[in-house]
Amino acid sequence: MRLFVTSLLLLGLLAPGWALDDPPKKDEPPAKEEKKSPADEFKAIQAELSETQAALRTKYMATTDDKEKQKLLQENAAAMKELAGRCLKLAEANANDPIAADVLIFAGSRMQSQEAFKALADGFASKADLAALNAKLGRMRFFNAEPLCAKVVERVARQTDHPQALDLLIWVSNSAEYTPGSPAGKKAGELLFEKFIESEKLGAYCKSLANSRDAKSLERAEAIAEKSPHAKVKAAAVFAVAGINKNLSEARDLKEERRKELEGKAEAAYDRLLKEFAEADKALAQQAKGALNELRYLSIGKTIIDVAGPDLDDKEFKISDYRGKVILLDFWAHW
Amino acid sequence: MAMFPHERSLVKKLEGRPFVLLGVNGDPKEGLKEKNEKQGITWRSFQNERGGEKGSISTEFNLRGWPTLYLIDHKGVIRHKWLGGPPESVLDPAIEKLVKEAEEELGKKGTP
């Protein structure tokens, strides 16, 4: 579930850009040299980041003062900037060592360093062959890595018949998912659509489409739903069609007629998914059921379902106990 | 998190008028009372995890993120829905409009 509070992201409470399977580091040999090896310096930076964030997080959770919280976030940002700077220097000094790419990936994903992404784009992503690129980047997912994504798409565009081209394009489209209007994401989408519409792997692309809210994505999802020969990809495409319509229907200040029209389209697509493709992708069918429930009973203009349950003192109550009053129902947590 | 101060002031500002803030709380139970006291959270909340057949409220609502807010009028109709906390400049007028509607209707019926 997505958490909307970006400050948590900054504090590293969530680290979505993290390696999916960071390999465990081997035991370090007893280093006696005066100068740290690049690997040791990298380890030191990683350790420092963890410690700094843990300390700030503890303070952040302990305080109730909003100003103090702001101050802690600023401190966190400054510490990240400093550590990212050290990563950049380390990578620059060891440009020919494979560790340079790892260090920059770390700085980009954990400290949102745009300089690191730029350095990756100019170095590793410009020089390494596509197989090596895919091996290193494929298991990561980044936020705001536009310069890197742009370079990867540019390279893939020149050799779309390369065995790793498809995987890399899917990687770009997923990484660009949360960068609205990303030109790299757009280009990757175009190439996927033009060259790989019949691929079995296109489901992953469709899943990233499901979170978008533009006409082009909708058009593509509709076309894939029609043209893909694979039931599982079709399922993901229909899910995307539904999702995009639903996202569009949730725009603020929408005319009621238009909203209803979009909701109707979303509902029809979810229905189709459940009827035709429930077996092809069971997990997706579950999600579709939840979304359909939300559209039918929890959209604007509907009477709220009567939620009942225990309050924080374990006393049962229900929403309808408060009928006659305006209710602000707030899903909240401290975190 | 960033919303607590505003929620506290909303509850205070609308005291005595036909408005209630109800929560669905996603925290683990342990230590929750102390945290709520510290933050001055006085409004009533459901426990999100109800256990048993009912499951969690967030699943029932197909919730896609925290916070999510529903604004419901006095008749029980959903009038607004926000994924992520809305700015005060959006939230406050929306509430005020519905509270006025509720008051007008109450006035017509002659109930004080």
PDB file of C-alpha atoms in Angstrom, chain A residues 1-5 7-8 60-64 66 69 246-247 250 252 287 290-294 297-319 321-335, chain B residues 1 4-5 7 18-27 29 32-33 35-36 38-39 41 43-47 50 54 57-58 60-84 87 91 95 98-99 102:
ATOM      1  CA  MET A   1       0.000   0.000   0.000  1.00  0.00           C
ATOM      2  CA  ARG A   2       1.314   3.373  -0.872  1.00  0.00           C
ATOM      3  CA  LEU A   3       1.937   5.874   1.867  1.00  0.00           C
ATOM      4  CA  PHE A   4       1.379   9.438   0.883  1.00  0.00           C
ATOM      5  CA  VAL A   5       3.626  10.974   3.492  1.00  0.00           C
ATOM      6  CA  SER A   7       8.648  12.798   4.764  1.00  0.00           C
ATOM      7  CA  LEU A   8       8.738   9.135   5.669  1.00  0.00           C
ATOM      8  CA  TYR A  60      11.496  12.183  14.746  1.00  0.00           C
ATOM      9  CA  MET A  61       9.207   9.613  16.298  1.00  0.00           C
ATOM     10  CA  ALA A  62       9.805  10.965  19.776  1.00  0.00           C
ATOM     11  CA  THR A  63       8.878  14.567  19.096  1.00  0.00           C
ATOM     12  CA  THR A  64       5.421  16.043  18.711  1.00  0.00           C
ATOM     13  CA  ASP A  66       6.069  20.248  14.083  1.00  0.00           C
ATOM     14  CA  LYS A  69      10.148  17.708  12.888  1.00  0.00           C
ATOM     15  CA  LYS A 246     -10.776   5.005 -12.348  1.00  0.00           C
ATOM     16  CA  ASN A 247      -7.789   7.307 -11.799  1.00  0.00           C
ATOM     17  CA  GLU A 250     -10.882  10.678  -9.186  1.00  0.00           C
ATOM     18  CA  ARG A 252     -10.579  16.923  -8.351  1.00  0.00           C
ATOM     19  CA  GLN A 287      -7.525  -6.623  -6.803  1.00  0.00           C
ATOM     20  CA  GLY A 290     -11.691  -4.758  -4.346  1.00  0.00           C
ATOM     21  CA  ALA A 291     -11.663  -1.958  -6.885  1.00  0.00           C
ATOM     22  CA  LEU A 292     -15.118  -2.881  -8.127  1.00  0.00           C
ATOM     23  CA  ASN A 293     -16.412  -2.831  -4.574  1.00  0.00           C
ATOM     24  CA  GLU A 294     -14.955   0.634  -4.150  1.00  0.00           C
ATOM     25  CA  TYR A 297     -20.304   1.282  -2.982  1.00  0.00           C
ATOM     26  CA  LEU A 298     -17.654   3.837  -2.131  1.00  0.00           C
ATOM     27  CA  SER A 299     -17.623   6.391  -4.915  1.00  0.00           C
ATOM     28  CA  ILE A 300     -18.892   9.935  -4.682  1.00  0.00           C
ATOM     29  CA  GLY A 301     -22.675  10.106  -4.590  1.00  0.00           C
ATOM     30  CA  LYS A 302     -23.087   6.664  -3.006  1.00  0.00           C
ATOM     31  CA  THR A 303     -24.382   6.141   0.502  1.00  0.00           C
ATOM     32  CA  ILE A 304     -21.484   5.057   2.675  1.00  0.00           C
ATOM     33  CA  ILE A 305     -21.418   1.391   3.689  1.00  0.00           C
ATOM     34  CA  ASP A 306     -22.133   1.040   7.367  1.00  0.00           C
ATOM     35  CA  VAL A 307     -18.759   0.174   8.783  1.00  0.00           C
ATOM     36  CA  ALA A 308     -18.905  -1.386  12.230  1.00  0.00           C
ATOM     37  CA  GLY A 309     -16.142  -2.416  14.592  1.00  0.00           C
ATOM     38  CA  PRO A 310     -14.434  -1.783  17.885  1.00  0.00           C
ATOM     39  CA  ASP A 311     -13.031   1.654  18.735  1.00  0.00           C
ATOM     40  CA  LEU A 312      -9.636   2.069  20.366  1.00  0.00           C
ATOM     41  CA  ASP A 313     -11.193   1.270  23.766  1.00  0.00           C
ATOM     42  CA  ASP A 314     -12.675  -1.919  22.260  1.00  0.00           C
ATOM     43  CA  LYS A 315     -16.177  -0.480  22.352  1.00  0.00           C
ATOM     44  CA  GLU A 316     -18.230  -1.476  19.304  1.00  0.00           C
ATOM     45  CA  PHE A 317     -19.744   1.300  17.212  1.00  0.00           C
ATOM     46  CA  LYS A 318     -20.813   1.980  13.667  1.00  0.00           C
ATOM     47  CA  ILE A 319     -20.844   4.874  11.266  1.00  0.00           C
ATOM     48  CA  ASP A 321     -24.533   6.006  14.930  1.00  0.00           C
ATOM     49  CA  TYR A 322     -23.532   9.442  13.640  1.00  0.00           C
ATOM     50  CA  ARG A 323     -26.156   9.843  10.900  1.00  0.00           C
ATOM     51  CA  GLY A 324     -27.488  13.416  10.893  1.00  0.00           C
ATOM     52  CA  LYS A 325     -23.992  14.804  11.245  1.00  0.00           C
ATOM     53  CA  VAL A 326     -21.403  15.562   8.625  1.00  0.00           C
ATOM     54  CA  ILE A 327     -18.700  12.919   9.002  1.00  0.00           C
ATOM     55  CA  LEU A 328     -15.064  13.223   8.092  1.00  0.00           C
ATOM     56  CA  LEU A 329     -13.853   9.637   7.949  1.00  0.00           C
ATOM     57  CA  ASP A 330     -10.107   9.691   8.205  1.00  0.00           C
ATOM     58  CA  PHE A 331      -7.832   6.680   7.634  1.00  0.00           C
ATOM     59  CA  TRP A 332      -4.892   7.679   9.764  1.00  0.00           C
ATOM     60  CA  ALA A 333      -1.882   6.371  11.626  1.00  0.00           C
ATOM     61  CA  HIS A 334       1.081   7.789  13.526  1.00  0.00           C
ATOM     62  CA  TRP A 335       3.863   6.076  11.617  1.00  0.00           C
TER      63      TRP A 335
ATOM     64  CA  MET B   1       1.131  12.946  10.688  1.00  0.00           C
ATOM     65  CA  PHE B   4      -2.854  16.272  13.349  1.00  0.00           C
ATOM     66  CA  PRO B   5      -2.682  19.954  14.274  1.00  0.00           C
ATOM     67  CA  GLU B   7      -7.553  17.997  12.702  1.00  0.00           C
ATOM     68  CA  PRO B  18     -23.411  18.902  13.219  1.00  0.00           C
ATOM     69  CA  PHE B  19     -19.949  17.551  12.493  1.00  0.00           C
ATOM     70  CA  VAL B  20     -17.879  14.634  13.691  1.00  0.00           C
ATOM     71  CA  LEU B  21     -14.388  13.450  12.874  1.00  0.00           C
ATOM     72  CA  LEU B  22     -14.155   9.660  12.903  1.00  0.00           C
ATOM     73  CA  GLY B  23     -10.944   7.794  12.335  1.00  0.00           C
ATOM     74  CA  VAL B  24      -9.855   4.412  11.132  1.00  0.00           C
ATOM     75  CA  ASN B  25      -6.564   3.846  12.844  1.00  0.00           C
ATOM     76  CA  GLY B  26      -3.880   1.689  11.251  1.00  0.00           C
ATOM     77  CA  ASP B  27      -1.389   1.574  14.118  1.00  0.00           C
ATOM     78  CA  LYS B  29      -2.304  -1.311  19.532  1.00  0.00           C
ATOM     79  CA  LEU B  32      -1.057   3.702  20.933  1.00  0.00           C
ATOM     80  CA  LYS B  33      -2.878   5.276  23.889  1.00  0.00           C
ATOM     81  CA  LYS B  35       0.967   8.353  21.546  1.00  0.00           C
ATOM     82  CA  ASN B  36      -2.602   9.614  21.148  1.00  0.00           C
ATOM     83  CA  LYS B  38       0.788  13.047  23.527  1.00  0.00           C
ATOM     84  CA  GLN B  39      -0.610  14.269  20.215  1.00  0.00           C
ATOM     85  CA  ILE B  41      -5.971  12.947  19.576  1.00  0.00           C
ATOM     86  CA  TRP B  43     -11.610  11.771  18.223  1.00  0.00           C
ATOM     87  CA  ARG B  44     -13.104   8.324  18.049  1.00  0.00           C
ATOM     88  CA  SER B  45     -11.468   5.789  15.774  1.00  0.00           C
ATOM     89  CA  PHE B  46     -12.156   2.294  14.583  1.00  0.00           C
ATOM     90  CA  GLN B  47      -9.364  -0.220  14.836  1.00  0.00           C
ATOM     91  CA  ARG B  50     -10.973  -6.057  13.309  1.00  0.00           C
ATOM     92  CA  LYS B  54     -14.759  -8.810   9.133  1.00  0.00           C
ATOM     93  CA  ILE B  57     -11.559  -1.879   7.141  1.00  0.00           C
ATOM     94  CA  SER B  58      -8.844  -0.777   4.718  1.00  0.00           C
ATOM     95  CA  GLU B  60     -13.082  -3.450   2.686  1.00  0.00           C
ATOM     96  CA  PHE B  61     -12.467   0.050   1.346  1.00  0.00           C
ATOM     97  CA  ASN B  62      -9.834  -1.055  -1.182  1.00  0.00           C
ATOM     98  CA  LEU B  63      -7.628   1.586   0.382  1.00  0.00           C
ATOM     99  CA  ARG B  64      -4.651   2.597  -1.720  1.00  0.00           C
ATOM    100  CA  GLY B  65      -2.785   4.756   0.748  1.00  0.00           C
ATOM    101  CA  TRP B  66      -2.724   6.491   4.110  1.00  0.00           C
ATOM    102  CA  PRO B  67      -4.093   8.978   4.766  1.00  0.00           C
ATOM    103  CA  THR B  68      -7.316   8.692   2.785  1.00  0.00           C
ATOM    104  CA  LEU B  69     -10.282  10.864   3.741  1.00  0.00           C
ATOM    105  CA  TYR B  70     -13.981  10.506   3.013  1.00  0.00           C
ATOM    106  CA  LEU B  71     -16.323  13.424   3.588  1.00  0.00           C
ATOM    107  CA  ILE B  72     -19.870  12.218   4.156  1.00  0.00           C
ATOM    108  CA  ASP B  73     -22.921  14.472   4.392  1.00  0.00           C
ATOM    109  CA  HIS B  74     -25.574  14.298   7.095  1.00  0.00           C
ATOM    110  CA  LYS B  75     -27.619  11.877   5.013  1.00  0.00           C
ATOM    111  CA  GLY B  76     -24.749   9.429   4.722  1.00  0.00           C
ATOM    112  CA  VAL B  77     -23.862  10.259   1.106  1.00  0.00           C
ATOM    113  CA  ILE B  78     -20.180  10.344   0.140  1.00  0.00           C
ATOM    114  CA  ARG B  79     -19.511  13.837  -1.182  1.00  0.00           C
ATOM    115  CA  HIS B  80     -15.714  13.989  -1.351  1.00  0.00           C
ATOM    116  CA  LYS B  81     -12.847  11.571  -1.260  1.00  0.00           C
ATOM    117  CA  TRP B  82      -9.173  12.440  -0.940  1.00  0.00           C
ATOM    118  CA  LEU B  83      -6.233  10.140  -1.415  1.00  0.00           C
ATOM    119  CA  GLY B  84      -3.536  11.795   0.621  1.00  0.00           C
ATOM    120  CA  PRO B  87      -4.762  21.105   1.824  1.00  0.00           C
ATOM    121  CA  LEU B  91     -10.827  20.605   3.140  1.00  0.00           C
ATOM    122  CA  ILE B  95     -16.715  20.698   5.318  1.00  0.00           C
ATOM    123  CA  LEU B  98     -21.892  20.409   4.147  1.00  0.00           C
ATOM    124  CA  VAL B  99     -22.237  21.505   7.768  1.00  0.00           C
ATOM    125  CA  ALA B 102     -27.028  19.991   7.584  1.00  0.00           C
TER     126      ALA B 102
END
